[in-house]
Amino acid sequence: MNQLTMGKANLLILLVVAAFSACQNQTQKVGQRSEGTEPVKQKWTVDQANSWEEEHGWLRGSNFNPRTAINQLEMWQSETFDPETIDQELGWAEEIGLNCMRVYLHHVAWEVDKEGFKDRMSQYLDIADSHGIKTIFVFFDDCWNPIYEAGKQPDPKPGVHNSGWVRDPGELIFLDENLMPLLEEYVKDILTAFKDDKRIAIWDLYNEPGNNRLGNSSMPLLRNVFRWGWEVRPSQPLSAGVWNVQLTDLNRFQLENSDIVTYHNYKGPEEHQAAIDTLKLIGRPMVCTEYMARRNNSLFTNIMPILKKENIGAINWGLVAGRSNTKYAWDEPIPDGSEPSLWFHEIFHPDGTPYSQEEVELIKNLTKVQ
């Protein structure tokens, strides 16, 4: 979700991390308690991870929030939950052969209306399943705006990428000593409710931990969310994607403890392939949960074929252009809100017409849609 994504720089660091992770994964027993205060691990074996991959096949899709939502709260709050638009947009995804969406949750929407929130999650899953689409749900996120509140969300700032997207839990984690227990209740409630739901492909526990210069201050929540996940131990894999090679402590923890390997990469094909070659050393199924930024030469045409060839899940950023404004680049605002000369993300215009017919034909060819 940000520009400091896995690339070629400092790959040696990640090689060391990956090799160490691979070694640890061969010796870690499920349920083993480490020394000190480490939680009891309930990480999958390699065989369990490979069985999951065989069952799900090649996942391909988008990071999804409907065009009517500026952020996760607007998507999930009862006043603005929009099943009609969700159904329409996932229908467009189905038509081009996409079979998986990555969808962000937010604890505040749950805190305000716990049962209603879970009901809306079920509604979303019903809609997605009707289109043959699996879901990757994301719990926490260190990207974009640090402060948020329930209720009406702000209007988009013209021409500004993700102007209204909010972190979870954001700055509140450092200000409210009572928040961590609430977050534990939230994660365990959601995981318990959906722990055996076959419509869910992956639980993505924490998006880009350490972003916005948080670094290792994100480690306590990262450790906790894995512990909470292990205590419920859903039937779906638990993972947190690596995204910045400089965050070595976070990377090590994420790779050592994820059931499958997930990662972000917004670089061109050579650097993306280098990251793949490194992460393959871990010996577990892989899903790229963010890619495709046209300005950065991360394209459907040059990345998606690589991911299919490598049997790596391919989840691009953005399906339909809308209130999130992610057709605009991260750091290139257009204050008058005029059309960017090159869309940064997204596949479809709000009316369902493709941004690029050539891209859509390529996607349909790779997904075998005639």
mmCIF file of C-alpha atoms in Angstrom:
data_model
loop_
_atom_site.group_PDB
_atom_site.id
_atom_site.type_symbol
_atom_site.label_atom_id
_atom_site.label_comp_id
_atom_site.label_asym_id
_atom_site.label_seq_id
_atom_site.Cartn_x
_atom_site.Cartn_y
_atom_site.Cartn_z
ATOM 1 C CA MET A 1 0.000 0.000 0.000
ATOM 2 C CA ASN A 2 3.056 2.249 0.063
ATOM 3 C CA GLN A 3 6.115 2.740 -2.084
ATOM 4 C CA LEU A 4 8.741 1.137 0.182
ATOM 5 C CA THR A 5 7.898 -2.309 -1.149
ATOM 6 C CA MET A 6 10.001 -5.451 -1.528
ATOM 7 C CA GLY A 7 12.608 -4.823 -4.173
ATOM 8 C CA LYS A 8 16.172 -5.696 -5.032
ATOM 9 C CA ALA A 9 17.895 -3.490 -2.479
ATOM 10 C CA ASN A 10 19.196 -5.261 0.602
ATOM 11 C CA LEU A 11 18.023 -8.651 -0.660
ATOM 12 C CA LEU A 12 20.982 -10.211 1.123
ATOM 13 C CA ILE A 13 19.340 -9.279 4.415
ATOM 14 C CA LEU A 14 16.152 -11.004 3.394
ATOM 15 C CA LEU A 15 18.097 -14.028 2.156
ATOM 16 C CA VAL A 16 19.526 -14.462 5.633
ATOM 17 C CA VAL A 17 16.064 -14.053 7.136
ATOM 18 C CA ALA A 18 14.544 -16.523 4.679
ATOM 19 C CA ALA A 19 17.251 -19.122 5.189
ATOM 20 C CA PHE A 20 16.939 -18.802 8.951
ATOM 21 C CA SER A 21 13.165 -19.078 8.619
ATOM 22 C CA ALA A 22 13.419 -22.190 6.483
ATOM 23 C CA CYS A 23 15.656 -23.805 9.078
ATOM 24 C CA GLN A 24 13.309 -22.865 11.909
ATOM 25 C CA ASN A 25 10.299 -24.178 10.027
ATOM 26 C CA GLN A 26 11.864 -27.619 9.730
ATOM 27 C CA THR A 27 12.395 -27.905 13.480
ATOM 28 C CA GLN A 28 9.436 -26.038 15.010
ATOM 29 C CA LYS A 29 6.850 -28.416 16.418
ATOM 30 C CA VAL A 30 3.225 -27.368 16.554
ATOM 31 C CA GLY A 31 2.379 -26.379 20.111
ATOM 32 C CA GLN A 32 6.017 -25.976 21.179
ATOM 33 C CA ARG A 33 6.617 -23.251 23.769
ATOM 34 C CA SER A 34 9.712 -21.166 23.208
ATOM 35 C CA GLU A 35 11.875 -19.824 26.011
ATOM 36 C CA GLY A 36 10.890 -16.656 27.802
ATOM 37 C CA THR A 37 7.506 -15.096 27.146
ATOM 38 C CA GLU A 38 6.972 -16.359 23.616
ATOM 39 C CA PRO A 39 3.433 -17.627 23.014
ATOM 40 C CA VAL A 40 2.583 -21.217 22.196
ATOM 41 C CA LYS A 41 2.879 -21.600 18.435
ATOM 42 C CA GLN A 42 0.212 -23.303 16.416
ATOM 43 C CA LYS A 43 1.855 -22.753 13.056
ATOM 44 C CA TRP A 44 1.017 -25.080 10.202
ATOM 45 C CA THR A 45 3.453 -27.709 9.045
ATOM 46 C CA VAL A 46 4.751 -27.468 5.487
ATOM 47 C CA ASP A 47 2.477 -30.377 4.558
ATOM 48 C CA GLN A 48 -0.566 -28.513 5.850
ATOM 49 C CA ALA A 49 0.428 -25.425 3.876
ATOM 50 C CA ASN A 50 0.936 -27.444 0.695
ATOM 51 C CA SER A 51 -2.457 -29.125 1.146
ATOM 52 C CA TRP A 52 -4.057 -25.685 1.377
ATOM 53 C CA GLU A 53 -2.347 -24.668 -1.871
ATOM 54 C CA GLU A 54 -3.576 -27.790 -3.653
ATOM 55 C CA GLU A 55 -7.127 -27.104 -2.507
ATOM 56 C CA HIS A 56 -7.201 -23.442 -3.553
ATOM 57 C CA GLY A 57 -5.159 -23.495 -6.744
ATOM 58 C CA TRP A 58 -3.984 -20.232 -8.281
ATOM 59 C CA LEU A 59 -5.555 -17.281 -6.479
ATOM 60 C CA ARG A 60 -5.877 -14.103 -8.518
ATOM 61 C CA GLY A 61 -7.783 -10.969 -7.724
ATOM 62 C CA SER A 62 -7.678 -7.481 -6.262
ATOM 63 C CA ASN A 63 -7.565 -5.521 -3.063
ATOM 64 C CA PHE A 64 -11.213 -4.573 -2.790
ATOM 65 C CA ASN A 65 -13.365 -1.858 -1.367
ATOM 66 C CA PRO A 66 -16.410 -0.714 -3.347
ATOM 67 C CA ARG A 67 -16.285 2.523 -5.281
ATOM 68 C CA THR A 68 -18.757 4.055 -2.805
ATOM 69 C CA ALA A 69 -16.389 3.643 0.173
ATOM 70 C CA ILE A 70 -13.473 5.951 0.955
ATOM 71 C CA ASN A 71 -12.122 3.569 3.605
ATOM 72 C CA GLN A 72 -12.797 0.441 5.675
ATOM 73 C CA LEU A 73 -15.256 2.186 8.000
ATOM 74 C CA GLU A 74 -17.367 3.467 5.156
ATOM 75 C CA MET A 75 -17.410 -0.027 3.684
ATOM 76 C CA TRP A 76 -18.473 -1.803 6.894
ATOM 77 C CA GLN A 77 -20.626 0.612 8.905
ATOM 78 C CA SER A 78 -24.344 -0.154 8.693
ATOM 79 C CA GLU A 79 -25.252 3.277 7.314
ATOM 80 C CA THR A 80 -22.956 2.965 4.307
ATOM 81 C CA PHE A 81 -22.625 -0.788 3.726
ATOM 82 C CA ASP A 82 -23.485 -1.175 0.040
ATOM 83 C CA PRO A 83 -24.269 -4.771 -0.977
ATOM 84 C CA GLU A 84 -25.716 -3.739 -4.345
ATOM 85 C CA THR A 85 -22.477 -2.083 -5.454
ATOM 86 C CA ILE A 86 -20.412 -4.917 -4.004
ATOM 87 C CA ASP A 87 -22.462 -7.433 -5.993
ATOM 88 C CA GLN A 88 -22.104 -5.438 -9.195
ATOM 89 C CA GLU A 89 -18.358 -4.960 -8.880
ATOM 90 C CA LEU A 90 -17.638 -8.559 -7.931
ATOM 91 C CA GLY A 91 -19.665 -9.540 -10.962
ATOM 92 C CA TRP A 92 -17.246 -7.570 -13.119
ATOM 93 C CA ALA A 93 -14.362 -9.352 -11.390
ATOM 94 C CA GLU A 94 -15.948 -12.741 -12.055
ATOM 95 C CA GLU A 95 -16.353 -11.921 -15.749
ATOM 96 C CA ILE A 96 -12.586 -11.585 -16.190
ATOM 97 C CA GLY A 97 -11.732 -14.691 -14.169
ATOM 98 C CA LEU A 98 -10.717 -13.233 -10.804
ATOM 99 C CA ASN A 99 -11.383 -15.574 -7.889
ATOM 100 C CA CYS A 100 -10.089 -13.816 -4.753
ATOM 101 C CA MET A 101 -10.451 -10.405 -3.098
ATOM 102 C CA ARG A 102 -8.395 -8.976 -0.244
ATOM 103 C CA VAL A 103 -10.659 -6.941 2.044
ATOM 104 C CA TYR A 104 -9.740 -4.749 5.016
ATOM 105 C CA LEU A 105 -11.718 -4.833 8.257
ATOM 106 C CA HIS A 106 -11.649 -2.232 11.054
ATOM 107 C CA HIS A 107 -12.086 -2.808 14.778
ATOM 108 C CA VAL A 108 -14.151 0.358 15.264
ATOM 109 C CA ALA A 109 -16.914 -0.899 12.955
ATOM 110 C CA TRP A 110 -16.993 -4.061 15.098
ATOM 111 C CA GLU A 111 -16.811 -2.155 18.405
ATOM 112 C CA VAL A 112 -19.850 -0.020 17.531
ATOM 113 C CA ASP A 113 -22.002 -2.930 16.335
ATOM 114 C CA LYS A 114 -20.426 -6.334 16.955
ATOM 115 C CA GLU A 115 -23.220 -8.603 15.765
ATOM 116 C CA GLY A 116 -24.177 -6.296 12.902
ATOM 117 C CA PHE A 117 -20.559 -6.179 11.764
ATOM 118 C CA LYS A 118 -20.337 -9.966 11.658
ATOM 119 C CA ASP A 119 -23.651 -10.112 9.830
ATOM 120 C CA ARG A 120 -22.342 -7.707 7.200
ATOM 121 C CA MET A 121 -19.196 -9.828 6.858
ATOM 122 C CA SER A 122 -21.471 -12.813 6.219
ATOM 123 C CA GLN A 123 -23.432 -10.828 3.649
ATOM 124 C CA TYR A 124 -20.208 -9.892 1.904
ATOM 125 C CA LEU A 125 -19.061 -13.524 1.884
ATOM 126 C CA ASP A 126 -22.416 -14.645 0.467
ATOM 127 C CA ILE A 127 -22.084 -12.141 -2.378
ATOM 128 C CA ALA A 128 -18.461 -13.021 -3.088
ATOM 129 C CA ASP A 129 -19.205 -16.740 -3.014
ATOM 130 C CA SER A 130 -22.040 -16.300 -5.485
ATOM 131 C CA HIS A 131 -19.398 -15.010 -7.917
ATOM 132 C CA GLY A 132 -16.919 -17.814 -7.174
ATOM 133 C CA ILE A 133 -14.666 -15.442 -5.238
ATOM 134 C CA LYS A 134 -12.706 -16.332 -2.084
ATOM 135 C CA THR A 135 -11.776 -13.668 0.468
ATOM 136 C CA ILE A 136 -8.601 -12.621 2.257
ATOM 137 C CA PHE A 137 -9.578 -10.587 5.317
ATOM 138 C CA VAL A 138 -7.083 -8.089 6.774
ATOM 139 C CA PHE A 139 -7.200 -7.135 10.481
ATOM 140 C CA PHE A 140 -4.645 -4.398 11.241
ATOM 141 C CA ASP A 141 -2.951 -1.779 9.075
ATOM 142 C CA ASP A 142 -0.186 0.808 9.561
ATOM 143 C CA CYS A 143 -0.923 2.803 6.387
ATOM 144 C CA TRP A 144 -2.228 6.333 5.858
ATOM 145 C CA ASN A 145 -4.238 8.380 8.368
ATOM 146 C CA PRO A 146 -3.502 7.654 12.056
ATOM 147 C CA ILE A 147 -6.736 9.063 13.513
ATOM 148 C CA TYR A 148 -10.294 7.933 12.819
ATOM 149 C CA GLU A 149 -13.749 7.865 14.320
ATOM 150 C CA ALA A 150 -17.001 6.061 13.748
ATOM 151 C CA GLY A 151 -19.795 7.741 11.836
ATOM 152 C CA LYS A 152 -19.763 9.778 8.655
ATOM 153 C CA GLN A 153 -16.420 9.568 6.904
ATOM 154 C CA PRO A 154 -14.749 12.523 5.133
ATOM 155 C CA ASP A 155 -15.192 13.199 1.472
ATOM 156 C CA PRO A 156 -12.169 12.475 -0.724
ATOM 157 C CA LYS A 157 -9.605 15.216 -1.248
ATOM 158 C CA PRO A 158 -9.589 15.856 -5.007
ATOM 159 C CA GLY A 159 -6.749 14.055 -6.758
ATOM 160 C CA VAL A 160 -5.180 12.659 -3.542
ATOM 161 C CA HIS A 161 -4.441 8.932 -3.299
ATOM 162 C CA ASN A 162 -6.236 7.268 -0.364
ATOM 163 C CA SER A 163 -6.957 10.616 1.276
ATOM 164 C CA GLY A 164 -9.472 9.069 3.677
ATOM 165 C CA TRP A 165 -7.913 5.664 4.370
ATOM 166 C CA VAL A 166 -7.356 5.031 8.086
ATOM 167 C CA ARG A 167 -4.958 2.886 10.050
ATOM 168 C CA ASP A 168 -6.084 0.279 12.500
ATOM 169 C CA PRO A 169 -5.470 0.780 15.391
ATOM 170 C CA GLY A 170 -3.384 3.849 14.504
ATOM 171 C CA GLU A 171 -2.121 6.256 17.170
ATOM 172 C CA LEU A 172 -4.669 5.003 19.686
ATOM 173 C CA ILE A 173 -2.516 1.946 20.392
ATOM 174 C CA PHE A 174 0.068 4.236 22.026
ATOM 175 C CA LEU A 175 -2.465 6.353 23.911
ATOM 176 C CA ASP A 176 -5.053 3.963 25.334
ATOM 177 C CA GLU A 177 -3.819 1.234 27.684
ATOM 178 C CA ASN A 178 -7.213 -0.465 27.456
ATOM 179 C CA LEU A 179 -7.094 -0.866 23.692
ATOM 180 C CA MET A 180 -4.993 -4.039 23.486
ATOM 181 C CA PRO A 181 -7.538 -6.157 25.419
ATOM 182 C CA LEU A 182 -10.297 -4.799 23.181
ATOM 183 C CA LEU A 183 -8.310 -5.707 20.069
ATOM 184 C CA GLU A 184 -7.788 -9.209 21.452
ATOM 185 C CA GLU A 185 -11.535 -9.591 21.949
ATOM 186 C CA TYR A 186 -12.129 -8.297 18.417
ATOM 187 C CA VAL A 187 -9.681 -10.622 16.692
ATOM 188 C CA LYS A 188 -10.786 -13.685 18.630
ATOM 189 C CA ASP A 189 -14.474 -12.916 18.090
ATOM 190 C CA ILE A 190 -14.062 -12.622 14.320
ATOM 191 C CA LEU A 191 -11.750 -15.616 13.998
ATOM 192 C CA THR A 192 -14.007 -17.795 16.140
ATOM 193 C CA ALA A 193 -17.096 -16.821 14.153
ATOM 194 C CA PHE A 194 -15.501 -17.623 10.793
ATOM 195 C CA LYS A 195 -12.776 -20.143 11.685
ATOM 196 C CA ASP A 196 -14.179 -22.910 9.480
ATOM 197 C CA ASP A 197 -15.682 -20.793 6.718
ATOM 198 C CA LYS A 198 -14.539 -22.244 3.384
ATOM 199 C CA ARG A 199 -15.247 -18.932 1.651
ATOM 200 C CA ILE A 200 -12.251 -17.363 3.430
ATOM 201 C CA ALA A 201 -8.877 -18.177 1.858
ATOM 202 C CA ILE A 202 -6.449 -16.403 4.240
ATOM 203 C CA TRP A 203 -6.427 -14.305 7.401
ATOM 204 C CA ASP A 204 -3.960 -11.452 6.757
ATOM 205 C CA LEU A 205 -3.258 -10.417 10.319
ATOM 206 C CA TYR A 206 -1.402 -7.128 9.839
ATOM 207 C CA ASN A 207 -0.884 -5.033 6.714
ATOM 208 C CA GLU A 208 2.558 -3.439 6.402
ATOM 209 C CA PRO A 209 3.535 -3.408 10.084
ATOM 210 C CA GLY A 210 6.118 -0.719 10.755
ATOM 211 C CA ASN A 211 4.948 1.627 7.999
ATOM 212 C CA ASN A 212 4.796 5.392 8.580
ATOM 213 C CA ARG A 213 8.137 5.163 10.413
ATOM 214 C CA LEU A 214 6.628 3.060 13.175
ATOM 215 C CA GLY A 215 9.314 0.391 12.761
ATOM 216 C CA ASN A 216 9.652 -1.991 15.686
ATOM 217 C CA SER A 217 7.028 -0.110 17.698
ATOM 218 C CA SER A 218 4.563 -2.251 15.719
ATOM 219 C CA MET A 219 6.130 -5.461 17.058
ATOM 220 C CA PRO A 220 3.988 -5.821 20.227
ATOM 221 C CA LEU A 221 0.738 -5.818 18.255
ATOM 222 C CA LEU A 222 2.253 -8.052 15.575
ATOM 223 C CA ARG A 223 3.284 -10.603 18.199
ATOM 224 C CA ASN A 224 -0.075 -10.392 19.912
ATOM 225 C CA VAL A 225 -2.188 -10.843 16.803
ATOM 226 C CA PHE A 226 -0.306 -14.034 15.931
ATOM 227 C CA ARG A 227 -0.762 -15.283 19.501
ATOM 228 C CA TRP A 228 -4.488 -14.530 19.368
ATOM 229 C CA GLY A 229 -4.677 -16.302 16.032
ATOM 230 C CA TRP A 230 -2.913 -19.379 17.382
ATOM 231 C CA GLU A 231 -5.230 -19.498 20.387
ATOM 232 C CA VAL A 232 -8.242 -19.741 18.053
ATOM 233 C CA ARG A 233 -6.336 -21.649 15.329
ATOM 234 C CA PRO A 234 -8.760 -21.254 12.413
ATOM 235 C CA SER A 235 -8.784 -23.761 9.566
ATOM 236 C CA GLN A 236 -7.498 -21.040 7.208
ATOM 237 C CA PRO A 237 -3.850 -19.917 7.093
ATOM 238 C CA LEU A 238 -2.560 -17.007 9.172
ATOM 239 C CA SER A 239 -0.043 -14.674 7.572
ATOM 240 C CA ALA A 240 1.377 -11.140 7.606
ATOM 241 C CA GLY A 241 3.063 -9.991 4.425
ATOM 242 C CA VAL A 242 6.634 -8.725 4.259
ATOM 243 C CA TRP A 243 6.966 -5.467 2.363
ATOM 244 C CA ASN A 244 10.139 -3.541 3.312
ATOM 245 C CA VAL A 245 13.519 -5.274 3.489
ATOM 246 C CA GLN A 246 14.846 -2.705 5.947
ATOM 247 C CA LEU A 247 12.457 -3.862 8.691
ATOM 248 C CA THR A 248 14.575 -6.893 9.525
ATOM 249 C CA ASP A 249 13.130 -7.717 12.962
ATOM 250 C CA LEU A 250 9.562 -7.490 11.728
ATOM 251 C CA ASN A 251 10.396 -9.455 8.563
ATOM 252 C CA ARG A 252 12.014 -12.214 10.573
ATOM 253 C CA PHE A 253 9.008 -12.544 12.853
ATOM 254 C CA GLN A 254 6.523 -12.469 9.979
ATOM 255 C CA LEU A 255 8.354 -15.094 7.940
ATOM 256 C CA GLU A 256 9.017 -17.381 10.900
ATOM 257 C CA ASN A 257 5.403 -17.397 12.013
ATOM 258 C CA SER A 258 3.219 -17.212 8.908
ATOM 259 C CA ASP A 259 1.550 -20.415 7.704
ATOM 260 C CA ILE A 260 2.095 -19.303 4.103
ATOM 261 C CA VAL A 261 4.355 -16.580 2.680
ATOM 262 C CA THR A 262 2.677 -13.334 1.690
ATOM 263 C CA TYR A 263 4.420 -10.227 0.402
ATOM 264 C CA HIS A 264 4.020 -6.906 -1.424
ATOM 265 C CA ASN A 265 5.983 -5.787 -4.463
ATOM 266 C CA TYR A 266 5.375 -2.736 -6.642
ATOM 267 C CA LYS A 267 8.609 -3.053 -8.642
ATOM 268 C CA GLY A 268 9.278 -4.110 -12.232
ATOM 269 C CA PRO A 269 9.760 -7.702 -13.356
ATOM 270 C CA GLU A 270 13.486 -8.121 -12.625
ATOM 271 C CA GLU A 271 13.251 -6.889 -9.055
ATOM 272 C CA HIS A 272 10.000 -8.734 -8.454
ATOM 273 C CA GLN A 273 11.542 -11.982 -9.721
ATOM 274 C CA ALA A 274 14.526 -11.454 -7.397
ATOM 275 C CA ALA A 275 12.166 -11.122 -4.437
ATOM 276 C CA ILE A 276 10.332 -14.291 -5.525
ATOM 277 C CA ASP A 277 13.579 -16.232 -5.815
ATOM 278 C CA THR A 278 14.522 -15.156 -2.302
ATOM 279 C CA LEU A 279 11.188 -15.917 -0.662
ATOM 280 C CA LYS A 280 10.947 -19.318 -2.383
ATOM 281 C CA LEU A 281 13.806 -20.467 -0.128
ATOM 282 C CA ILE A 282 11.291 -20.688 2.715
ATOM 283 C CA GLY A 283 9.588 -23.570 0.943
ATOM 284 C CA ARG A 284 5.961 -22.604 1.551
ATOM 285 C CA PRO A 285 3.101 -21.500 -0.734
ATOM 286 C CA MET A 286 3.272 -17.833 -1.707
ATOM 287 C CA VAL A 287 0.735 -15.088 -2.380
ATOM 288 C CA CYS A 288 1.620 -11.587 -3.558
ATOM 289 C CA THR A 289 -1.073 -9.604 -1.782
ATOM 290 C CA GLU A 290 -0.186 -6.247 -3.383
ATOM 291 C CA TYR A 291 1.278 -5.415 -6.806
ATOM 292 C CA MET A 292 0.460 -3.386 -9.959
ATOM 293 C CA ALA A 293 1.414 0.279 -9.977
ATOM 294 C CA ARG A 294 1.577 1.311 -13.629
ATOM 295 C CA ARG A 295 3.923 4.260 -13.141
ATOM 296 C CA ASN A 296 6.418 1.954 -11.395
ATOM 297 C CA ASN A 297 6.470 -0.617 -14.224
ATOM 298 C CA SER A 298 4.551 -3.092 -12.072
ATOM 299 C CA LEU A 299 1.957 -4.075 -14.652
ATOM 300 C CA PHE A 300 -0.508 -6.817 -15.402
ATOM 301 C CA THR A 301 1.380 -7.431 -18.643
ATOM 302 C CA ASN A 302 4.814 -8.018 -17.097
ATOM 303 C CA ILE A 303 4.044 -9.269 -13.546
ATOM 304 C CA MET A 304 0.878 -11.359 -13.662
ATOM 305 C CA PRO A 305 2.363 -13.900 -16.128
ATOM 306 C CA ILE A 306 5.357 -14.359 -13.797
ATOM 307 C CA LEU A 307 3.083 -14.956 -10.821
ATOM 308 C CA LYS A 308 1.030 -17.507 -12.740
ATOM 309 C CA LYS A 309 4.151 -19.305 -13.959
ATOM 310 C CA GLU A 310 5.489 -19.459 -10.389
ATOM 311 C CA ASN A 311 2.057 -20.470 -9.016
ATOM 312 C CA ILE A 312 2.058 -17.431 -6.727
ATOM 313 C CA GLY A 313 -1.239 -15.798 -5.818
ATOM 314 C CA ALA A 314 -1.665 -12.491 -7.658
ATOM 315 C CA ILE A 315 -3.669 -9.829 -5.807
ATOM 316 C CA ASN A 316 -3.313 -6.403 -7.413
ATOM 317 C CA TRP A 317 -4.231 -3.117 -5.773
ATOM 318 C CA GLY A 318 -7.633 -1.867 -6.836
ATOM 319 C CA LEU A 319 -10.626 -3.154 -8.780
ATOM 320 C CA VAL A 320 -12.910 -0.187 -9.522
ATOM 321 C CA ALA A 321 -12.013 3.504 -9.410
ATOM 322 C CA GLY A 322 -13.959 5.310 -6.708
ATOM 323 C CA ARG A 323 -13.823 7.311 -3.493
ATOM 324 C CA SER A 324 -10.460 5.875 -2.441
ATOM 325 C CA ASN A 325 -8.819 7.801 -5.302
ATOM 326 C CA THR A 326 -6.157 5.161 -5.827
ATOM 327 C CA LYS A 327 -6.082 5.769 -9.557
ATOM 328 C CA TYR A 328 -3.862 8.694 -8.482
ATOM 329 C CA ALA A 329 -0.249 7.954 -7.548
ATOM 330 C CA TRP A 330 0.977 7.874 -3.939
ATOM 331 C CA ASP A 331 3.058 11.018 -4.172
ATOM 332 C CA GLU A 332 1.643 12.833 -7.215
ATOM 333 C CA PRO A 333 -1.581 14.594 -6.185
ATOM 334 C CA ILE A 334 -3.647 16.395 -8.814
ATOM 335 C CA PRO A 335 -5.390 19.062 -6.700
ATOM 336 C CA ASP A 336 -8.052 19.920 -9.279
ATOM 337 C CA GLY A 337 -9.115 16.261 -9.384
ATOM 338 C CA SER A 338 -8.647 15.948 -13.113
ATOM 339 C CA GLU A 339 -7.969 12.597 -14.740
ATOM 340 C CA PRO A 340 -4.375 11.357 -14.338
ATOM 341 C CA SER A 341 -2.604 10.746 -17.632
ATOM 342 C CA LEU A 342 -1.773 7.239 -16.390
ATOM 343 C CA TRP A 343 -3.871 5.460 -13.795
ATOM 344 C CA PHE A 344 -1.758 4.236 -10.895
ATOM 345 C CA HIS A 345 -4.115 1.412 -9.813
ATOM 346 C CA GLU A 346 -7.574 -0.029 -10.662
ATOM 347 C CA ILE A 347 -8.964 -2.181 -13.479
ATOM 348 C CA PHE A 348 -12.408 -0.657 -14.122
ATOM 349 C CA HIS A 349 -14.053 2.733 -14.466
ATOM 350 C CA PRO A 350 -17.046 3.289 -12.142
ATOM 351 C CA ASP A 351 -19.413 2.206 -14.930
ATOM 352 C CA GLY A 352 -17.619 -1.115 -15.375
ATOM 353 C CA THR A 353 -15.749 -0.325 -18.565
ATOM 354 C CA PRO A 354 -12.078 -1.358 -18.451
ATOM 355 C CA TYR A 355 -9.331 1.225 -18.029
ATOM 356 C CA SER A 356 -7.367 -0.850 -20.556
ATOM 357 C CA GLN A 357 -9.028 -3.411 -22.786
ATOM 358 C CA GLU A 358 -5.593 -4.866 -23.524
ATOM 359 C CA GLU A 359 -5.015 -5.515 -19.806
ATOM 360 C CA VAL A 360 -8.426 -7.113 -19.396
ATOM 361 C CA GLU A 361 -7.836 -9.396 -22.388
ATOM 362 C CA LEU A 362 -4.508 -10.466 -20.879
ATOM 363 C CA ILE A 363 -6.151 -11.193 -17.509
ATOM 364 C CA LYS A 364 -8.915 -13.183 -19.209
ATOM 365 C CA ASN A 365 -6.323 -15.158 -21.161
ATOM 366 C CA LEU A 366 -4.332 -15.966 -18.005
ATOM 367 C CA THR A 367 -7.479 -16.970 -16.123
ATOM 368 C CA LYS A 368 -8.805 -18.938 -19.134
ATOM 369 C CA VAL A 369 -11.964 -16.855 -19.538
ATOM 370 C CA GLN A 370 -13.185 -16.920 -23.135
#
